[in-house]
Amino acid sequence: DAGVIQSPRHEVTEMGQEVTLRCKPISGHNSLFWYRQTMMRGLELLIYFNNNVPIDDSGMPEDRFSAKMPNASFSTLKIQPSEPRDSAVYFCASRAEGGQYFGPGTRLLVL
Amino acid sequence: QKEVEQNSGPLSVPEGAIASLNCTYSDRGSQSFFWYRQYSGKSPELIMSIYSNGDKEDGRFTAQLNKASQYVSLLIRDSQPSDSATYLCAVNSQGGSEKLVFGKGTKLTVNP
């Protein structure tokens, strides 16, 4: 099993630019989660999907953030426009019986 | 606001000792409890899950759950330098929900 796949692994962009993060969950996992991790705030849930349907987006910080899951094997998290305070590591995780399994993360730096 | 609290550490133990990591949570309705290990610069890795009061053992790891006192702990026996990492406690936020709330983690250092 390849595990959760995320791309890109690193992203450096300038303030105001659009950023798109991508995730491929583990095959057969029905739930997908997007997290953000910073030193100050720790690991925070942004949004999660079950069977491709958004269930809880209460953690999405503001309208600049949007997420989609067009099919069971792909999800995107988009930030438009990006700001320096969005700099963080963004993780995608998928869930099976027994817990959530994380991808390697995307390290985002907004200058 | 559902909270999960952990001592940030750092917790330092000698090689071969038992490391004890603790976590408290605020939501009495929580039913699922997890421990993740995160090496510096890496993603969280699931190491233990526990759902019922009592102990659950897996190799050198033992998770302990006490719902009445709202705490969950992780014991690492025969600690190794390779166990040096940050350990994150996670609790489902509402009974039956898939949504997890994570503590900020305890940094463990095992000294050779």
Tab-separated table of C-alpha atoms in Angstrom:
chain	number	residue	atom	x	y	z
A	1	ASP	CA	0.000	0.000	0.000
A	2	ALA	CA	1.403	3.365	-1.055
A	3	GLY	CA	-0.081	5.285	1.854
A	4	VAL	CA	-1.549	8.769	1.605
A	5	ILE	CA	0.112	10.769	-1.156
A	6	GLN	CA	0.435	14.544	-1.072
A	7	SER	CA	1.833	17.021	-3.543
A	8	PRO	CA	3.731	19.199	-3.690
A	9	ARG	CA	5.969	18.375	-0.715
A	10	HIS	CA	7.248	21.935	-0.546
A	11	GLU	CA	5.747	25.148	-1.860
A	12	VAL	CA	7.167	28.648	-1.716
A	13	THR	CA	4.962	31.395	-3.061
A	14	GLU	CA	4.417	35.099	-2.782
A	15	MET	CA	1.604	36.759	-0.921
A	16	GLY	CA	-1.500	37.059	-3.055
A	17	GLN	CA	-0.814	34.009	-5.180
A	18	GLU	CA	-3.124	31.012	-5.406
A	19	VAL	CA	-1.898	27.800	-3.812
A	20	THR	CA	-3.348	24.355	-4.516
A	21	LEU	CA	-2.448	21.358	-2.389
A	22	ARG	CA	-3.315	17.845	-3.528
A	23	CYS	CA	-4.040	14.590	-1.759
A	24	LYS	CA	-4.648	11.001	-2.755
A	25	PRO	CA	-6.043	8.940	0.128
A	26	ILE	CA	-5.392	5.289	0.767
A	27	SER	CA	-7.574	3.167	-1.481
A	28	GLY	CA	-10.706	1.997	0.301
A	29	HIS	CA	-10.625	4.676	2.983
A	30	ASN	CA	-13.923	6.538	2.999
A	31	SER	CA	-12.960	9.577	5.044
A	32	LEU	CA	-10.391	12.256	4.256
A	33	PHE	CA	-9.113	14.996	6.531
A	34	TRP	CA	-7.127	18.188	5.940
A	35	TYR	CA	-5.011	19.494	8.842
A	36	ARG	CA	-2.685	22.421	9.364
A	37	GLN	CA	0.220	22.289	11.817
A	38	THR	CA	2.107	25.246	13.267
A	39	MET	CA	4.307	25.594	16.308
A	40	MET	CA	1.901	28.032	17.921
A	41	ARG	CA	-1.403	26.250	17.327
A	42	GLY	CA	-0.385	22.620	16.931
A	43	LEU	CA	-2.342	20.306	14.651
A	44	GLU	CA	-5.708	21.741	13.648
A	45	LEU	CA	-8.444	20.098	11.605
A	46	LEU	CA	-9.531	22.283	8.704
A	47	ILE	CA	-12.169	20.134	6.998
A	48	TYR	CA	-13.122	16.512	6.537
A	49	PHE	CA	-15.035	14.513	3.962
A	50	ASN	CA	-16.922	11.258	4.194
A	51	ASN	CA	-17.692	9.462	0.935
A	52	ASN	CA	-16.558	12.603	-0.921
A	53	VAL	CA	-19.068	14.827	0.909
A	54	PRO	CA	-17.810	17.652	3.169
A	55	ILE	CA	-18.993	16.886	6.700
A	56	ASP	CA	-17.363	19.537	8.862
A	57	ASP	CA	-15.580	22.639	7.578
A	58	SER	CA	-15.735	24.587	10.832
A	59	GLY	CA	-11.957	24.666	11.010
A	60	MET	CA	-11.489	26.427	7.686
A	61	PRO	CA	-10.045	29.769	8.767
A	62	GLU	CA	-11.778	32.019	6.267
A	63	ASP	CA	-13.198	32.289	2.784
A	64	ARG	CA	-9.748	32.284	1.269
A	65	PHE	CA	-9.627	28.549	1.952
A	66	SER	CA	-11.636	26.033	-0.033
A	67	ALA	CA	-11.497	22.253	-0.374
A	68	LYS	CA	-12.968	19.791	-2.831
A	69	MET	CA	-13.151	16.051	-3.191
A	70	PRO	CA	-14.405	15.295	-6.696
A	71	ASN	CA	-13.914	11.545	-6.326
A	72	ALA	CA	-12.800	8.924	-3.830
A	73	SER	CA	-9.162	9.108	-4.849
A	74	PHE	CA	-8.451	12.832	-4.994
A	75	SER	CA	-8.873	15.989	-2.939
A	76	THR	CA	-7.570	19.539	-3.165
A	77	LEU	CA	-7.126	22.338	-0.669
A	78	LYS	CA	-6.898	25.765	-2.248
A	79	ILE	CA	-5.814	29.061	-0.726
A	80	GLN	CA	-6.622	32.169	-2.722
A	81	PRO	CA	-5.159	34.689	-2.108
A	82	SER	CA	-2.393	33.350	0.102
A	83	GLU	CA	-0.985	35.351	3.015
A	84	PRO	CA	2.217	34.984	5.071
A	85	ARG	CA	0.181	33.750	8.074
A	86	ASP	CA	-0.864	30.734	6.008
A	87	SER	CA	2.700	29.424	6.227
A	88	ALA	CA	2.479	26.013	7.878
A	89	VAL	CA	2.658	22.308	7.182
A	90	TYR	CA	-0.566	20.993	5.684
A	91	PHE	CA	-1.372	17.344	6.190
A	92	CYS	CA	-3.929	15.150	4.550
A	93	ALA	CA	-5.092	12.007	6.355
A	94	SER	CA	-7.457	9.188	5.496
A	95	ARG	CA	-9.283	6.956	7.882
A	96	ALA	CA	-9.808	3.257	8.280
A	97	GLU	CA	-10.943	1.168	11.216
A	98	GLY	CA	-8.460	1.906	13.946
A	99	GLY	CA	-7.539	5.467	13.139
A	100	GLN	CA	-6.366	8.130	10.742
A	101	TYR	CA	-3.264	7.745	8.607
A	102	PHE	CA	-1.339	10.827	7.596
A	103	GLY	CA	0.390	11.752	4.393
A	104	PRO	CA	3.896	13.252	4.368
A	105	GLY	CA	2.569	16.808	4.339
A	106	THR	CA	3.113	19.934	2.262
A	107	ARG	CA	5.390	22.542	3.761
A	108	LEU	CA	4.033	25.915	2.612
A	109	LEU	CA	5.915	29.163	2.881
A	110	VAL	CA	4.179	32.362	1.814
A	111	LEU	CA	6.546	35.305	1.447
B	1	GLN	CA	-14.303	24.260	23.055
B	2	LYS	CA	-13.205	20.653	23.291
B	3	GLU	CA	-9.677	20.447	24.613
B	4	VAL	CA	-6.921	17.918	24.885
B	5	GLU	CA	-4.099	18.806	27.232
B	6	GLN	CA	-0.597	17.382	27.323
B	7	ASN	CA	2.531	18.381	29.181
B	8	SER	CA	4.722	19.886	26.473
B	9	GLY	CA	7.877	18.582	28.093
B	10	PRO	CA	10.543	18.023	27.195
B	11	LEU	CA	10.505	14.695	28.976
B	12	SER	CA	13.928	13.175	29.253
B	13	VAL	CA	14.528	9.549	30.259
B	14	PRO	CA	17.587	7.290	30.142
B	15	GLU	CA	17.756	4.416	27.709
B	16	GLY	CA	16.028	1.337	29.093
B	17	ALA	CA	13.723	3.283	31.419
B	18	ILE	CA	9.943	3.563	31.265
B	19	ALA	CA	8.618	6.751	29.682
B	20	SER	CA	5.193	7.862	30.865
B	21	LEU	CA	3.186	10.306	28.780
B	22	ASN	CA	-0.111	11.736	29.980
B	23	CYS	CA	-3.106	13.398	28.400
B	24	THR	CA	-6.383	14.817	29.733
B	25	TYR	CA	-9.469	15.677	27.730
B	26	SER	CA	-12.539	17.782	28.387
B	27	ASP	CA	-15.315	16.060	26.403
B	28	ARG	CA	-16.959	13.345	28.513
B	29	GLY	CA	-18.654	12.036	25.367
B	30	SER	CA	-15.366	11.051	23.734
B	31	GLN	CA	-15.154	7.368	22.854
B	32	SER	CA	-11.974	6.939	20.818
B	33	PHE	CA	-8.436	7.743	21.920
B	34	PHE	CA	-5.228	7.633	19.934
B	35	TRP	CA	-1.519	8.125	20.367
B	36	TYR	CA	0.589	9.356	17.485
B	37	ARG	CA	4.352	9.633	17.251
B	38	GLN	CA	5.862	12.459	15.215
B	39	TYR	CA	9.544	12.641	14.421
B	40	SER	CA	10.933	16.087	13.686
B	41	GLY	CA	10.035	17.136	10.150
B	42	LYS	CA	7.825	14.103	9.578
B	43	SER	CA	4.106	13.371	9.688
B	44	PRO	CA	2.221	11.923	12.667
B	45	GLU	CA	2.294	8.135	12.804
B	46	LEU	CA	-0.447	6.177	14.547
B	47	ILE	CA	0.981	3.911	17.237
B	48	MET	CA	-1.911	3.049	19.559
B	49	SER	CA	-5.674	3.280	19.779
B	50	ILE	CA	-7.821	2.557	22.827
B	51	TYR	CA	-11.570	2.603	23.304
B	52	SER	CA	-12.296	0.932	26.652
B	53	ASN	CA	-11.221	1.641	30.192
B	54	GLY	CA	-8.102	-0.196	31.255
B	55	ASP	CA	-4.828	-1.106	29.609
B	56	LYS	CA	-3.980	-2.085	26.063
B	57	GLU	CA	-0.536	-3.454	25.305
B	58	ASP	CA	1.284	-3.587	21.977
B	59	GLY	CA	4.922	-4.571	22.191
B	60	ARG	CA	6.780	-2.039	24.308
B	61	PHE	CA	3.788	0.325	24.315
B	62	THR	CA	0.887	0.314	26.776
B	63	ALA	CA	-2.041	2.693	26.507
B	64	GLN	CA	-4.147	3.293	29.605
B	65	LEU	CA	-7.602	4.850	29.626
B	66	ASN	CA	-9.654	6.127	32.565
B	67	LYS	CA	-12.879	7.706	31.322
B	68	ALA	CA	-14.094	8.645	34.800
B	69	SER	CA	-11.003	10.784	35.332
B	70	GLN	CA	-10.835	11.783	31.650
B	71	TYR	CA	-7.231	10.846	31.111
B	72	VAL	CA	-5.305	8.623	28.818
B	73	SER	CA	-1.650	7.716	29.106
B	74	LEU	CA	1.052	5.994	27.116
B	75	LEU	CA	3.830	3.973	28.690
B	76	ILE	CA	6.921	3.083	26.698
B	77	ARG	CA	8.935	0.286	28.287
B	78	ASP	CA	12.645	-0.243	27.661
B	79	SER	CA	12.885	3.186	26.010
B	80	GLN	CA	15.283	3.459	23.088
B	81	PRO	CA	16.938	6.537	21.556
B	82	SER	CA	14.809	5.848	18.471
B	83	ASP	CA	11.720	6.583	20.603
B	84	SER	CA	12.825	10.227	20.827
B	85	ALA	CA	9.989	12.130	19.185
B	86	THR	CA	6.928	14.207	19.956
B	87	TYR	CA	3.930	12.166	21.068
B	88	LEU	CA	0.474	13.493	20.219
B	89	CYS	CA	-2.683	12.480	22.044
B	90	ALA	CA	-5.883	12.606	19.975
B	91	VAL	CA	-9.481	12.242	21.092
B	92	ASN	CA	-12.629	12.110	19.023
B	93	SER	CA	-14.506	15.315	19.666
B	94	GLN	CA	-18.035	13.990	19.995
B	95	GLY	CA	-19.374	10.532	20.706
B	96	GLY	CA	-19.060	8.505	17.520
B	97	SER	CA	-17.613	11.372	15.488
B	98	GLU	CA	-14.630	10.822	13.196
B	99	LYS	CA	-13.339	14.279	14.058
B	100	LEU	CA	-10.225	14.220	16.234
B	101	VAL	CA	-8.901	16.909	18.536
B	102	PHE	CA	-5.153	16.743	19.034
B	103	GLY	CA	-3.090	17.825	21.992
B	104	LYS	CA	-0.001	19.893	21.274
B	105	GLY	CA	2.236	16.970	22.074
B	106	THR	CA	4.920	15.959	24.541
B	107	LYS	CA	8.502	15.946	23.325
B	108	LEU	CA	10.344	12.860	24.558
B	109	THR	CA	14.108	12.509	24.557
B	110	VAL	CA	15.681	9.133	25.372
B	111	ASN	CA	19.316	9.530	26.351
B	112	PRO	CA	21.788	6.748	25.487
